[in-house]
C-alpha cells in the first residue's frame, strides 16, 4: 500500500507539470452549428498524461470526480479537481494468473441507476457492478451468453428502465480474434434486462465498440472500430428493448484511409441529440441525422469521452492523455 501511495504522488507531480505545458488540439468547424456547441477559442486542457491507454471515462456526480480506465495497466484512476490523480481500483478487470493479454483491465465504465460503478472487464470477460458506499465487492451483471464466456466486454450503457447494452469485441483476449480460449464465434452487442437475462441484440458486426443512447432513449448508437468499415450505426429501440434495423449514420472509413489517427470508439450524446464520438482525427461532432458538424482535432488516437462537472465539460481519454474541454451544450444525463 505504501508503494502505491508513493507512486501515486510521483505521478501526480509529473502530470501537473505536463498539464501546464502541452496543447494537443484544435477545432475544425464544418457547419455553423458546430460553433453553437463549442466556443471557437476552446481548447483541450491536458489534466494528466503518461498512461498506456486511457479509456472508459465516467463522471461520478455524488463525489464530483472522474473515473477512467488504463486498460493495459489493469487500473481504474480517479481524477478530482484540487486533489489530482489517484489509483481508485487495481486490479480493475483481470484477477487471474499473469501474464494474460495486452489489454487485461477494465474498459468502459458507467455509474448505474443505483449509483454503483459498472465496468466492462476485459480479462475476467464479464460486466460487473460494484457498490460505491463500501458495501462489499463486485456483483455480476452478465458473465456469459447461453453458457459461453464473452470475448472481452468493451463498452456499455444503461437505459432509465434498467436495461443494459454492451459490446463484446476481441481486444482483451490473448491474440485477440485468434485466441484459442474464445467461446463465442461472433463479436456481439448484448442486452441485459432488469431480470438479469442476457440476449444477443446484434450479431453481424466485425468490431463493435462504443455505445450510447439518444436523449429520448429510443435509439442506440454503436461505433465500429473496423478500419475497413469505420461506422457509426444507429438502431431503433423497440418497446421490449430489442433493436430494429441497422442504419449507417456516419461512415468514417474515408478519414481512416486518409491517414487520420484513430477509429470510431467511445461516444456520448448531448441533451439535443448531437453525437460526440471519438474517431479518425479526434472527436467528431455529428447532428442527430449524422451530419458532420465539426471536429475537436486531437494529435493522438482518441479512445473515449464523457460529460462531467455541470454537464457542459467533455472529458476525453486519448492514448496517454486525460483532458477536458469546455462546451456550450449539456450532456445527456445532466
Short mmCIF file of C-alpha atoms in Angstrom, two decimals:
data_model
loop_
_atom_site.label_atom_id
_atom_site.label_comp_id
_atom_site.label_asym_id
_atom_site.label_seq_id
_atom_site.Cartn_x
_atom_site.Cartn_y
_atom_site.Cartn_z
CA UNK A 1 0.00 0.00 0.00
CA UNK A 2 2.84 2.42 0.86
CA UNK A 3 4.45 1.73 -2.53
CA UNK A 4 1.19 2.54 -4.31
CA UNK A 5 0.89 5.81 -2.38
CA UNK A 6 4.47 6.75 -3.29
CA UNK A 7 3.96 6.02 -6.97
CA UNK A 8 0.71 7.99 -6.97
CA UNK A 9 2.44 11.06 -5.51
CA UNK A 10 5.20 10.82 -8.12
CA UNK A 11 2.66 10.51 -10.96
CA UNK A 12 0.57 13.43 -9.70
CA UNK A 13 3.65 15.69 -9.65
CA UNK A 14 4.66 14.67 -13.18
CA UNK A 15 1.13 15.06 -14.53
CA UNK A 16 0.63 18.53 -13.10
CA UNK A 17 3.82 19.74 -14.79
CA UNK A 18 2.91 18.19 -18.13
CA UNK A 19 -0.64 19.50 -17.97
CA UNK A 20 0.66 23.07 -18.00
CA UNK A 21 2.93 22.58 -20.99
CA UNK A 22 1.01 20.63 -23.59
CA UNK A 23 -1.60 21.56 -26.18
CA UNK A 24 -2.71 18.78 -28.49
CA UNK A 25 -5.95 20.05 -30.02
CA UNK A 26 -7.61 22.48 -32.40
CA UNK A 27 -11.18 22.94 -33.59
CA UNK A 28 -12.27 22.19 -37.15
CA UNK A 29 -15.70 23.61 -37.98
CA UNK A 30 -17.65 22.10 -40.86
CA UNK A 31 -21.01 23.74 -40.10
CA UNK A 32 -22.11 26.92 -38.25
CA UNK A 33 -23.99 24.67 -35.80
CA UNK A 34 -20.62 23.46 -34.51
CA UNK A 35 -19.81 26.97 -33.25
CA UNK A 36 -23.04 26.89 -31.25
CA UNK A 37 -21.77 23.82 -29.39
CA UNK A 38 -18.13 24.77 -28.73
CA UNK A 39 -16.58 28.23 -28.50
CA UNK A 40 -14.13 28.95 -31.30
CA UNK A 41 -11.34 29.61 -28.78
CA UNK A 42 -11.92 26.47 -26.69
CA UNK A 43 -9.00 24.06 -26.27
CA UNK A 44 -8.47 20.66 -24.74
CA UNK A 45 -6.77 21.12 -21.37
CA UNK A 46 -4.45 18.24 -20.51
CA UNK A 47 -5.10 17.13 -16.94
CA UNK A 48 -2.73 14.16 -16.80
CA UNK A 49 -0.60 12.03 -19.08
CA UNK A 50 1.73 9.06 -19.09
CA UNK A 51 -0.95 6.36 -19.31
CA UNK A 52 -0.55 3.30 -21.51
CA UNK A 53 -4.07 3.50 -22.99
CA UNK A 54 -6.64 5.64 -21.17
CA UNK A 55 -10.28 4.64 -21.68
CA UNK A 56 -13.83 4.47 -20.36
CA UNK A 57 -14.26 7.81 -18.51
CA UNK A 58 -17.33 8.36 -16.33
CA UNK A 59 -18.31 11.26 -14.08
CA UNK A 60 -19.30 10.37 -10.52
CA UNK A 61 -21.81 13.10 -9.60
CA UNK A 62 -22.03 12.21 -5.93
CA UNK A 63 -18.29 12.52 -5.37
CA UNK A 64 -17.63 15.16 -8.06
CA UNK A 65 -14.79 13.23 -9.67
CA UNK A 66 -13.89 11.43 -12.87
CA UNK A 67 -13.10 7.72 -13.01
CA UNK A 68 -11.36 6.18 -16.02
CA UNK A 69 -9.53 3.01 -17.03
CA UNK A 70 -5.96 2.37 -18.08
CA UNK A 71 -6.75 -0.91 -19.82
CA UNK A 72 -3.24 -2.38 -20.25
CA UNK A 73 -2.33 -1.46 -16.67
CA UNK A 74 -5.43 -3.15 -15.15
CA UNK A 75 -6.21 0.02 -13.21
CA UNK A 76 -9.05 2.49 -12.67
CA UNK A 77 -7.89 6.00 -11.80
CA UNK A 78 -9.74 8.84 -10.11
CA UNK A 79 -9.22 12.48 -11.03
CA UNK A 80 -10.69 15.16 -8.77
CA UNK A 81 -10.16 18.91 -9.00
CA UNK A 82 -7.99 20.12 -6.14
CA UNK A 83 -6.76 16.61 -5.38
CA UNK A 84 -5.33 15.43 -8.68
CA UNK A 85 -4.87 11.82 -9.68
CA UNK A 86 -5.04 8.69 -7.55
CA UNK A 87 -5.44 4.95 -8.04
CA UNK A 88 -9.08 4.04 -7.47
CA UNK A 89 -9.02 0.29 -8.16
CA UNK A 90 -6.33 -2.26 -9.02
CA UNK A 91 -6.85 -4.85 -10.37
CA UNK A 92 -9.75 -3.40 -12.32
CA UNK A 93 -10.61 -6.07 -14.89
CA UNK A 94 -8.37 -9.12 -14.52
CA UNK A 95 -7.86 -11.15 -11.36
CA UNK A 96 -6.32 -14.28 -12.89
CA UNK A 97 -2.81 -15.53 -13.47
CA UNK A 98 -0.41 -13.19 -15.25
CA UNK A 99 0.53 -12.65 -17.98
CA UNK A 100 -2.82 -12.67 -19.79
CA UNK A 101 -3.11 -10.24 -22.69
CA UNK A 102 -2.03 -6.77 -23.78
CA UNK A 103 -5.33 -5.27 -22.55
CA UNK A 104 -6.44 -7.17 -19.43
CA UNK A 105 -8.06 -4.41 -17.38
CA UNK A 106 -11.40 -2.67 -17.25
CA UNK A 107 -12.53 -0.62 -20.23
CA UNK A 108 -15.93 1.12 -20.39
CA UNK A 109 -17.34 2.41 -17.09
CA UNK A 110 -20.70 3.85 -16.07
CA UNK A 111 -22.45 4.81 -12.85
CA UNK A 112 -25.71 2.88 -12.99
CA UNK A 113 -29.19 3.93 -11.90
CA UNK A 114 -28.45 2.72 -8.36
CA UNK A 115 -25.21 4.68 -8.05
CA UNK A 116 -22.94 1.66 -8.50
CA UNK A 117 -19.82 1.56 -10.65
CA UNK A 118 -20.41 -0.81 -13.58
CA UNK A 119 -17.36 -1.98 -15.51
CA UNK A 120 -16.61 -3.91 -18.67
CA UNK A 121 -13.81 -6.26 -17.63
CA UNK A 122 -11.58 -7.49 -20.44
CA UNK A 123 -9.55 -10.11 -18.62
CA UNK A 124 -12.32 -11.57 -16.46
CA UNK A 125 -14.60 -11.46 -19.53
CA UNK A 126 -17.64 -10.06 -17.77
CA UNK A 127 -19.65 -6.98 -16.81
CA UNK A 128 -19.78 -6.24 -13.08
CA UNK A 129 -21.33 -3.73 -10.70
CA UNK A 130 -19.68 -2.51 -7.52
CA UNK A 131 -21.31 -0.51 -4.70
CA UNK A 132 -19.59 2.82 -4.13
CA UNK A 133 -20.62 3.11 -0.48
CA UNK A 134 -18.22 0.48 0.85
CA UNK A 135 -20.94 -2.14 0.97
CA UNK A 136 -18.88 -5.01 -0.41
CA UNK A 137 -17.21 -6.20 -3.58
CA UNK A 138 -18.41 -6.81 -7.12
CA UNK A 139 -21.60 -8.45 -8.36
CA UNK A 140 -22.02 -9.87 -11.89
CA UNK A 141 -24.26 -8.04 -14.34
CA UNK A 142 -23.50 -10.62 -17.05
CA UNK A 143 -20.68 -13.14 -17.45
CA UNK A 144 -21.96 -15.45 -20.18
CA UNK A 145 -24.35 -15.86 -23.08
CA UNK A 146 -26.02 -19.26 -23.36
CA UNK A 147 -23.33 -20.71 -21.10
CA UNK A 148 -20.44 -19.35 -23.18
CA UNK A 149 -17.95 -16.80 -21.84
CA UNK A 150 -17.74 -13.45 -23.57
CA UNK A 151 -14.67 -12.35 -25.53
CA UNK A 152 -13.87 -9.09 -23.69
CA UNK A 153 -16.78 -6.74 -22.88
CA UNK A 154 -15.73 -3.28 -24.02
CA UNK A 155 -18.30 -0.53 -23.50
CA UNK A 156 -21.80 -0.23 -22.07
CA UNK A 157 -24.77 1.99 -21.36
CA UNK A 158 -27.86 1.68 -19.16
CA UNK A 159 -31.31 2.98 -20.01
CA UNK A 160 -33.60 4.64 -17.47
CA UNK A 161 -35.69 1.46 -17.34
CA UNK A 162 -32.65 -0.51 -16.16
CA UNK A 163 -31.76 -2.28 -19.41
CA UNK A 164 -28.05 -2.57 -20.20
CA UNK A 165 -26.48 -2.77 -23.67
CA UNK A 166 -22.81 -3.69 -24.05
CA UNK A 167 -20.35 -4.63 -26.79
CA UNK A 168 -18.03 -7.66 -26.92
CA UNK A 169 -15.11 -7.33 -29.38
CA UNK A 170 -11.88 -9.40 -29.05
CA UNK A 171 -9.45 -6.69 -27.92
CA UNK A 172 -8.86 -8.04 -24.43
CA UNK A 173 -8.20 -11.65 -25.45
CA UNK A 174 -4.71 -13.09 -25.86
CA UNK A 175 -4.13 -12.97 -29.64
CA UNK A 176 -7.50 -11.22 -29.98
CA UNK A 177 -9.71 -12.90 -32.61
CA UNK A 178 -7.22 -15.78 -32.89
CA UNK A 179 -7.43 -16.64 -29.19
CA UNK A 180 -7.80 -20.38 -28.56
CA UNK A 181 -9.92 -19.57 -25.49
CA UNK A 182 -12.72 -17.94 -27.48
CA UNK A 183 -16.11 -19.49 -26.78
CA UNK A 184 -18.36 -17.25 -28.91
CA UNK A 185 -17.71 -17.14 -32.66
CA UNK A 186 -19.06 -13.61 -33.18
CA UNK A 187 -18.47 -10.13 -31.80
CA UNK A 188 -21.85 -9.15 -30.50
CA UNK A 189 -23.85 -6.41 -28.87
CA UNK A 190 -25.81 -7.76 -25.91
CA UNK A 191 -28.86 -6.67 -23.94
CA UNK A 192 -29.33 -7.43 -20.25
CA UNK A 193 -32.88 -6.87 -18.97
CA UNK A 194 -33.90 -6.00 -15.42
CA UNK A 195 -34.30 -9.68 -14.55
CA UNK A 196 -30.64 -10.26 -15.48
CA UNK A 197 -31.39 -12.19 -18.67
CA UNK A 198 -28.71 -11.70 -21.37
CA UNK A 199 -29.76 -11.72 -25.01
CA UNK A 200 -27.78 -11.20 -28.22
CA UNK A 201 -29.04 -7.94 -29.72
CA UNK A 202 -26.69 -7.51 -32.73
CA UNK A 203 -24.72 -10.33 -34.35
CA UNK A 204 -23.37 -9.02 -37.65
CA UNK A 205 -20.66 -6.51 -36.65
CA UNK A 206 -16.94 -7.06 -37.06
CA UNK A 207 -15.68 -4.76 -34.28
CA UNK A 208 -18.48 -3.30 -32.11
CA UNK A 209 -17.04 -0.84 -29.65
CA UNK A 210 -18.64 2.25 -28.08
CA UNK A 211 -22.37 2.52 -27.30
CA UNK A 212 -24.61 5.46 -26.42
CA UNK A 213 -28.31 6.30 -26.14
CA UNK A 214 -30.22 9.19 -27.67
CA UNK A 215 -31.74 11.63 -25.13
CA UNK A 216 -35.20 10.07 -25.54
CA UNK A 217 -33.64 6.59 -25.32
CA UNK A 218 -35.40 5.47 -28.48
CA UNK A 219 -32.13 5.00 -30.39
CA UNK A 220 -28.97 3.05 -29.63
CA UNK A 221 -25.74 4.20 -31.26
CA UNK A 222 -22.88 1.76 -31.84
CA UNK A 223 -19.38 2.64 -33.02
CA UNK A 224 -17.48 0.07 -35.07
CA UNK A 225 -13.68 0.12 -34.83
CA UNK A 226 -13.00 -1.63 -38.10
CA UNK A 227 -10.64 0.32 -40.40
CA UNK A 228 -12.44 -1.16 -43.43
CA UNK A 229 -15.91 -0.36 -42.04
CA UNK A 230 -15.35 2.53 -39.65
CA UNK A 231 -19.01 3.24 -38.95
CA UNK A 232 -21.29 5.00 -36.51
CA UNK A 233 -24.51 2.97 -36.59
CA UNK A 234 -27.96 3.61 -35.14
CA UNK A 235 -30.73 1.21 -34.14
CA UNK A 236 -34.31 1.85 -33.11
CA UNK A 237 -35.02 0.54 -29.62
CA UNK A 238 -38.33 -1.28 -29.58
CA UNK A 239 -40.78 -1.38 -26.69
CA UNK A 240 -39.38 -4.67 -25.41
CA UNK A 241 -35.79 -3.40 -25.58
CA UNK A 242 -34.87 -5.33 -28.72
CA UNK A 243 -33.33 -3.45 -31.62
CA UNK A 244 -34.71 -2.60 -35.04
CA UNK A 245 -32.90 -2.49 -38.34
CA UNK A 246 -29.40 -1.14 -38.71
CA UNK A 247 -28.86 2.37 -40.06
CA UNK A 248 -25.48 3.70 -41.19
CA UNK A 249 -25.40 7.11 -39.54
CA UNK A 250 -21.84 8.13 -40.46
CA UNK A 251 -19.05 6.46 -42.45
CA UNK A 252 -15.61 7.50 -41.21
CA UNK A 253 -13.77 5.00 -43.39
CA UNK A 254 -12.54 7.67 -45.87
CA UNK A 255 -10.95 9.54 -42.95
CA UNK A 256 -9.16 6.37 -41.87
CA UNK A 257 -7.89 5.86 -45.42
CA UNK A 258 -6.74 9.49 -45.50
CA UNK A 259 -4.45 8.81 -42.55
CA UNK A 260 -6.27 10.43 -39.63
CA UNK A 261 -5.33 8.89 -36.28
CA UNK A 262 -7.83 6.67 -34.51
CA UNK A 263 -11.03 4.74 -35.20
CA UNK A 264 -14.65 5.08 -34.06
CA UNK A 265 -14.59 4.11 -30.39
CA UNK A 266 -16.40 5.69 -27.44
CA UNK A 267 -19.27 8.13 -27.92
CA UNK A 268 -21.79 10.22 -25.96
CA UNK A 269 -24.84 12.36 -26.80
CA UNK A 270 -25.81 15.80 -25.60
CA UNK A 271 -29.28 16.92 -24.44
CA UNK A 272 -30.27 17.84 -28.02
CA UNK A 273 -29.18 14.53 -29.54
CA UNK A 274 -25.87 15.66 -31.04
CA UNK A 275 -23.29 12.87 -31.00
CA UNK A 276 -19.75 13.40 -29.73
CA UNK A 277 -17.85 10.37 -30.97
CA UNK A 278 -14.19 9.52 -30.96
CA UNK A 279 -12.94 8.60 -34.39
CA UNK A 280 -10.33 9.39 -37.00
CA UNK A 281 -8.87 12.80 -36.16
CA UNK A 282 -10.15 13.17 -32.59
CA UNK A 283 -13.76 13.84 -31.54
CA UNK A 284 -16.28 14.01 -34.40
CA UNK A 285 -19.41 16.01 -33.61
CA UNK A 286 -22.44 14.76 -35.52
CA UNK A 287 -26.01 16.00 -35.71
CA UNK A 288 -28.77 13.51 -34.80
CA UNK A 289 -29.12 12.93 -38.55
CA UNK A 290 -25.45 12.02 -38.93
CA UNK A 291 -24.20 15.26 -40.46
CA UNK A 292 -20.58 16.08 -39.54
CA UNK A 293 -20.71 19.46 -37.79
CA UNK A 294 -17.05 19.64 -36.89
CA UNK A 295 -14.13 18.05 -35.09
CA UNK A 296 -12.15 18.50 -31.94
CA UNK A 297 -8.89 17.56 -33.63
CA UNK A 298 -6.55 15.78 -31.25
CA UNK A 299 -2.98 14.82 -32.01
CA UNK A 300 -3.41 11.30 -30.62
CA UNK A 301 -5.65 8.30 -31.20
CA UNK A 302 -8.73 9.21 -29.17
CA UNK A 303 -10.45 6.46 -27.20
CA UNK A 304 -13.48 7.82 -25.38
CA UNK A 305 -15.25 10.79 -23.80
CA UNK A 306 -17.73 11.59 -21.04
CA UNK A 307 -19.70 14.57 -19.78
CA UNK A 308 -18.76 15.89 -16.37
CA UNK A 309 -18.86 18.76 -13.86
CA UNK A 310 -22.19 20.52 -14.52
CA UNK A 311 -22.66 18.57 -17.76
CA UNK A 312 -21.03 21.16 -20.02
CA UNK A 313 -17.46 19.83 -19.74
CA UNK A 314 -16.39 16.99 -22.04
CA UNK A 315 -13.66 14.80 -20.57
CA UNK A 316 -11.52 12.99 -23.14
CA UNK A 317 -9.22 9.97 -22.96
CA UNK A 318 -6.76 9.92 -25.86
CA UNK A 319 -3.94 7.39 -25.85
CA UNK A 320 -1.67 8.52 -22.98
CA UNK A 321 -3.71 11.62 -22.13
CA UNK A 322 -6.62 12.65 -19.94
CA UNK A 323 -8.05 16.01 -20.98
CA UNK A 324 -11.16 18.15 -20.91
CA UNK A 325 -12.80 20.86 -23.00
CA UNK A 326 -15.50 23.36 -22.10
CA UNK A 327 -18.56 23.24 -24.37
CA UNK A 328 -21.70 25.34 -24.79
CA UNK A 329 -24.05 22.38 -24.57
CA UNK A 330 -25.11 19.95 -21.83
CA UNK A 331 -24.62 16.20 -21.95
CA UNK A 332 -27.33 13.56 -21.66
CA UNK A 333 -27.95 12.74 -18.02
CA UNK A 334 -27.36 16.24 -16.59
#
